[in-house]
PDB file of C-alpha atoms in Angstrom:
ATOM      1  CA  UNK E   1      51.765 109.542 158.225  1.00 93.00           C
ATOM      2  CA  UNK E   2      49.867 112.721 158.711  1.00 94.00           C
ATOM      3  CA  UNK E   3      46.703 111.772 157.611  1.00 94.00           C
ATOM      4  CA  UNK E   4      46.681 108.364 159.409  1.00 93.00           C
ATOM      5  CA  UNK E   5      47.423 110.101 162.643  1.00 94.00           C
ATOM      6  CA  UNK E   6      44.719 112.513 161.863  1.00 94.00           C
ATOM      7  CA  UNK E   7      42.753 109.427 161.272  1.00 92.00           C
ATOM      8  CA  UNK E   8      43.304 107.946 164.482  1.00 92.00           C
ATOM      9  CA  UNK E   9      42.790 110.932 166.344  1.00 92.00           C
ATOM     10  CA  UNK E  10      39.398 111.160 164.945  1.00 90.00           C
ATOM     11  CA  UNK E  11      38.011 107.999 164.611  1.00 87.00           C
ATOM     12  CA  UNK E  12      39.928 106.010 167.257  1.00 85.00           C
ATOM     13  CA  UNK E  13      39.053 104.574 170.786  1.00 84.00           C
ATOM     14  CA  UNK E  14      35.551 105.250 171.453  1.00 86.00           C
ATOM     15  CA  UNK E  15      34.193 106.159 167.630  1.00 85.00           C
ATOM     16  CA  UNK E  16      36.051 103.158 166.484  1.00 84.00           C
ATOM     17  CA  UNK E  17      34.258 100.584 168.711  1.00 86.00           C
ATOM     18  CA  UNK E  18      30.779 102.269 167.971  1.00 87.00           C
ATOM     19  CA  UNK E  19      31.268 101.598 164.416  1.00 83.00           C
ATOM     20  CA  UNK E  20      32.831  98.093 164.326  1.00 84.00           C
ATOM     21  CA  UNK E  21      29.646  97.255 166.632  1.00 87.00           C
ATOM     22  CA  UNK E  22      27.124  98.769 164.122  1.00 87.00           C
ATOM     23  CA  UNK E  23      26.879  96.409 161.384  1.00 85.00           C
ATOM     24  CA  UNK E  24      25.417  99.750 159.099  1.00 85.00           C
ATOM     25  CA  UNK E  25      28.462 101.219 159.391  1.00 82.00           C
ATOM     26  CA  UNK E  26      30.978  98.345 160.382  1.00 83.00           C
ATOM     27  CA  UNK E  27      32.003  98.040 156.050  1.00 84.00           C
ATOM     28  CA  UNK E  28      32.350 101.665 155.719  1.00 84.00           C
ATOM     29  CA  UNK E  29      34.855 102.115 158.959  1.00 84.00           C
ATOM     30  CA  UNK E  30      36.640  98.985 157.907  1.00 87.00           C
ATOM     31  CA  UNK E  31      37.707 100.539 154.322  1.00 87.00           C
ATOM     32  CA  UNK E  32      38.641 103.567 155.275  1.00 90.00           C
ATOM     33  CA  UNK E  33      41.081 102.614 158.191  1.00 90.00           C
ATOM     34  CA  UNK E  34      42.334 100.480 155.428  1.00 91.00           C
ATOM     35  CA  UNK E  35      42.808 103.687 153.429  1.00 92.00           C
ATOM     36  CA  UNK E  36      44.165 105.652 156.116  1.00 93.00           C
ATOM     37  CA  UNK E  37      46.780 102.954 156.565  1.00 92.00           C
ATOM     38  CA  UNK E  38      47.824 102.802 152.777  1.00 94.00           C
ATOM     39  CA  UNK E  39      47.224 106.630 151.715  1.00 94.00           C
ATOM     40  CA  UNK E  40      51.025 106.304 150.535  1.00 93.00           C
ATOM     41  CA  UNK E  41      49.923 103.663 148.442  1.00 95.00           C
ATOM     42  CA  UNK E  42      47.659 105.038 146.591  1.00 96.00           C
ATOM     43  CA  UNK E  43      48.436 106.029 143.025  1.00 96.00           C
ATOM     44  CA  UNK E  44      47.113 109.495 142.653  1.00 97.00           C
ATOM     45  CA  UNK E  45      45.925 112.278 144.949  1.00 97.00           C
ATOM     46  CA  UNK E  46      44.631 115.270 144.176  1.00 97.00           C
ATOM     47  CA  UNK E  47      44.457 118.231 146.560  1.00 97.00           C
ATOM     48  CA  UNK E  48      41.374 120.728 145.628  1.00 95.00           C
ATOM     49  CA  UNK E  49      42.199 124.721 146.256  1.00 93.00           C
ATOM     50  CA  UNK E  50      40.608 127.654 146.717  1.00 88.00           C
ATOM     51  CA  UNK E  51      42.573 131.258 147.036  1.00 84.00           C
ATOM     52  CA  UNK E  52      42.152 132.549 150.173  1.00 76.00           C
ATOM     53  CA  UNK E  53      41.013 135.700 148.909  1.00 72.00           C
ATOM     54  CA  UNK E  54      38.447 134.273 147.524  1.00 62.00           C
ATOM     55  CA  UNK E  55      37.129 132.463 150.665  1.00 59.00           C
ATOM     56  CA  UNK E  56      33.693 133.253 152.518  1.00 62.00           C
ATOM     57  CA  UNK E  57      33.515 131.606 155.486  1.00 65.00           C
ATOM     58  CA  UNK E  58      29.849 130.425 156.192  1.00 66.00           C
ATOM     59  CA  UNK E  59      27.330 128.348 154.477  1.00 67.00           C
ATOM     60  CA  UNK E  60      28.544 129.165 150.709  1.00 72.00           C
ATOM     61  CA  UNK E  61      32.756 128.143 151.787  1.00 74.00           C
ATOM     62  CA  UNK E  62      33.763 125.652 149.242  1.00 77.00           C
ATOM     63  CA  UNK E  63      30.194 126.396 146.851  1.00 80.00           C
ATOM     64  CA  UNK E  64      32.764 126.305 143.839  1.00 82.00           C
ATOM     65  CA  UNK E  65      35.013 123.852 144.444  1.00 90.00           C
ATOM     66  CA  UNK E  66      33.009 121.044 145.996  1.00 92.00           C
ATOM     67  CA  UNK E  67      30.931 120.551 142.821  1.00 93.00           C
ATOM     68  CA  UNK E  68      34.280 120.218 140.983  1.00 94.00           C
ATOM     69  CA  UNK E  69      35.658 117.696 143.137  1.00 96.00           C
ATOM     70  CA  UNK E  70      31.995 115.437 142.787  1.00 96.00           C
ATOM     71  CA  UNK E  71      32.298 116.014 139.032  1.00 97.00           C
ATOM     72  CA  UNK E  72      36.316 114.493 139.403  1.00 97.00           C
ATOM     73  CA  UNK E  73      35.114 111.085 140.949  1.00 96.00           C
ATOM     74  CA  UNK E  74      31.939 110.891 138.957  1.00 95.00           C
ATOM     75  CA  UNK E  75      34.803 110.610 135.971  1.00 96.00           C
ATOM     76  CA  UNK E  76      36.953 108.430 137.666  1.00 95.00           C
ATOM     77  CA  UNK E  77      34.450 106.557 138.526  1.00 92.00           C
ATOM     78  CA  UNK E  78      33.127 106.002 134.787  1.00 91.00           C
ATOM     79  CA  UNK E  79      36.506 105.073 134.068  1.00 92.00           C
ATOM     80  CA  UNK E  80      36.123 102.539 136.634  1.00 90.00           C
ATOM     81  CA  UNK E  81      38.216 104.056 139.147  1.00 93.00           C
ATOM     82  CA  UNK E  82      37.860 104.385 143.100  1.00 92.00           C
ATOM     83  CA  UNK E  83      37.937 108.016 144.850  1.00 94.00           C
ATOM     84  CA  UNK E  84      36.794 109.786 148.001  1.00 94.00           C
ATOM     85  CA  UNK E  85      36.262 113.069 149.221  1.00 95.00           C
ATOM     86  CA  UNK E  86      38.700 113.247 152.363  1.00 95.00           C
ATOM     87  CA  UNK E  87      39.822 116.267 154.449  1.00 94.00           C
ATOM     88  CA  UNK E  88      41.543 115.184 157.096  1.00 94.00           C
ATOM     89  CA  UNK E  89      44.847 116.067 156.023  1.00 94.00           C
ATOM     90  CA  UNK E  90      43.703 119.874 157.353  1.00 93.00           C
ATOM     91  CA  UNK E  91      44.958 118.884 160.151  1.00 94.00           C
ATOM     92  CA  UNK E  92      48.088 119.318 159.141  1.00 95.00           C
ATOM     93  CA  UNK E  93      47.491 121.977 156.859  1.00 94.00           C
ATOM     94  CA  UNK E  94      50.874 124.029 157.042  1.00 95.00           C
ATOM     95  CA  UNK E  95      52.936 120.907 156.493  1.00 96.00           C
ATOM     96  CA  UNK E  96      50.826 119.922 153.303  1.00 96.00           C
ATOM     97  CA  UNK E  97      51.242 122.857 151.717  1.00 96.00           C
ATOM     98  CA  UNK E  98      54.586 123.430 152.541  1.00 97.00           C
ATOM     99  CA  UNK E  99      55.332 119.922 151.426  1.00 96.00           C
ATOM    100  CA  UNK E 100      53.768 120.965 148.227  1.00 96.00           C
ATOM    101  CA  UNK E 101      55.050 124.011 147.834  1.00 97.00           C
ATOM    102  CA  UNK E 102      51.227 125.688 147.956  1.00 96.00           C
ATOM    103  CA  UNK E 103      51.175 129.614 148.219  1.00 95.00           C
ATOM    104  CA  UNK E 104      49.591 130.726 151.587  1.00 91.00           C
ATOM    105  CA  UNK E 105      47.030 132.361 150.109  1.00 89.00           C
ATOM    106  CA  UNK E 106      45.880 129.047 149.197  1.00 91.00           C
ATOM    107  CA  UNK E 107      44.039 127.092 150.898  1.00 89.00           C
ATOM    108  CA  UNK E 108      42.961 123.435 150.978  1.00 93.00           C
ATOM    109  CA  UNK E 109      39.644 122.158 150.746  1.00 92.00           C
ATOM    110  CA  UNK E 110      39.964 118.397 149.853  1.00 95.00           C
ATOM    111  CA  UNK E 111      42.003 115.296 149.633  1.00 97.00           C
ATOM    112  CA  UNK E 112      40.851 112.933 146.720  1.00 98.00           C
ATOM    113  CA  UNK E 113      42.797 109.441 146.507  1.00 97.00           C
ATOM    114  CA  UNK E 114      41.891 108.126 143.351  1.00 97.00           C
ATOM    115  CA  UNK E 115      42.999 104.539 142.465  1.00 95.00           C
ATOM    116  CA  UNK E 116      41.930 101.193 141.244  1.00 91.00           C
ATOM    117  CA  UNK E 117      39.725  99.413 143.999  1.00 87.00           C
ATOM    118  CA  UNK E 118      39.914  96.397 145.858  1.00 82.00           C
ATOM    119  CA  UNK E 119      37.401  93.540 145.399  1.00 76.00           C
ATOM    120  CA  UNK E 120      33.864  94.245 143.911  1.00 74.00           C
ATOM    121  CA  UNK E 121      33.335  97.389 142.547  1.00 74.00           C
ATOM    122  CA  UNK E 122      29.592  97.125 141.517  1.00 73.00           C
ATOM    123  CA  UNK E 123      26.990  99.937 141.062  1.00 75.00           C
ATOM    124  CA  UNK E 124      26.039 101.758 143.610  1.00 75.00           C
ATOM    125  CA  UNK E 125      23.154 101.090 145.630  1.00 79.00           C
ATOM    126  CA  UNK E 126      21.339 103.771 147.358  1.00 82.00           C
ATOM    127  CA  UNK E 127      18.138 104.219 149.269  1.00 86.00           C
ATOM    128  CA  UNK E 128      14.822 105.029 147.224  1.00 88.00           C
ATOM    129  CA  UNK E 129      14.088 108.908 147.055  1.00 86.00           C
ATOM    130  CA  UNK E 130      11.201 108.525 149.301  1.00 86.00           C
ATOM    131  CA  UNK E 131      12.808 107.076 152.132  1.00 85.00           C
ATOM    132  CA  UNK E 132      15.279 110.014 152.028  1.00 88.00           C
ATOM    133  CA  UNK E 133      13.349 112.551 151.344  1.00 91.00           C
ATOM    134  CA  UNK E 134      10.701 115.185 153.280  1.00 91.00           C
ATOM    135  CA  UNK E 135       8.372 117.069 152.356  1.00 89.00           C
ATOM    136  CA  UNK E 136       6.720 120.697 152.948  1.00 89.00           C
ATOM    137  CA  UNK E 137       8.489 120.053 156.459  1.00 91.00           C
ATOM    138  CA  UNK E 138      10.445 118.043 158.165  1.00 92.00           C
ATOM    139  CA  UNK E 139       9.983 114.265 158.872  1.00 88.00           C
ATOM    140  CA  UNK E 140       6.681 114.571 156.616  1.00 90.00           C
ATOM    141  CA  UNK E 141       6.934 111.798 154.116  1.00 86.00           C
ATOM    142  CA  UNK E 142       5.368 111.906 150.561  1.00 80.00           C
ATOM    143  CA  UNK E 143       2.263 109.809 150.732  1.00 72.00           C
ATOM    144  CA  UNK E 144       2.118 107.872 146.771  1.00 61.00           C
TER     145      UNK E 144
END
């Protein structure tokens, strides 16, 4: 419940309509409302820490435990297993971690459902390196 109405907070009304009307990102929005709507369904979730004593806010926050929580889904994934990276659930920090019983000098940094997923579950297609990529500055492309 508290993730779905951080959900709907976020990417209701407005943001909602914007991406049902872009067919780019119409798939994407579609999938994870579904989520958001069946988080209690979903078989495991894993909630990625860091002590709070350990935290540095600025660009280097979550520098350890990010690559972690990529190297998690990368296995579920070989195992042929859904995940995503979620952190909406910050929103309602206090009652997660009372919920869980987490220490306050804990903090969260991630939500990962992982679960078996719906329909095809093919490899994943992403955009050639050169149409992502600048060089020397930015917007320059790499000219082959």
């Amino acid at each position: 419940a508290w993730y779905l109405e951080s959900w709907n907070k976020e990417y209701g009304g407005r943001i909602r309509e914007a991406m049902l009307a872009d067919p780019s990102m119409s798939k994407t929005w579609k999938s994870s409302d579904y989520l958001a709507n069946h988080m209690a369904d979903v078989p495991v979730l894993v909630i990625a820490t860091i002590k709070k004593d350990m935290v540095v806010i600025g660009p280097t926050l979550g520098a350890s435990i990010y690559p972690a929580v990529q190297n998690l889904m990368l296995a579920a994934r070989a195992l042929g297993l859904g995940s995503v990276l979620t952190t909406l659930h910050v929103r309602h920090e206090d009652d997660v971690k009372a919920l869980l019983g987490i220490p306050d000098d804990v903090q969260t940094m991630a939500l990962i459902p992982i679960g078996r997923p719906m329909g095809q579950f093919g490899p994943v297609r992403r955009l050639p390196a050169e149409k992502v990529v600048y060089w020397d500055s930015w917007g320059t492309r790499r000219d082959r």
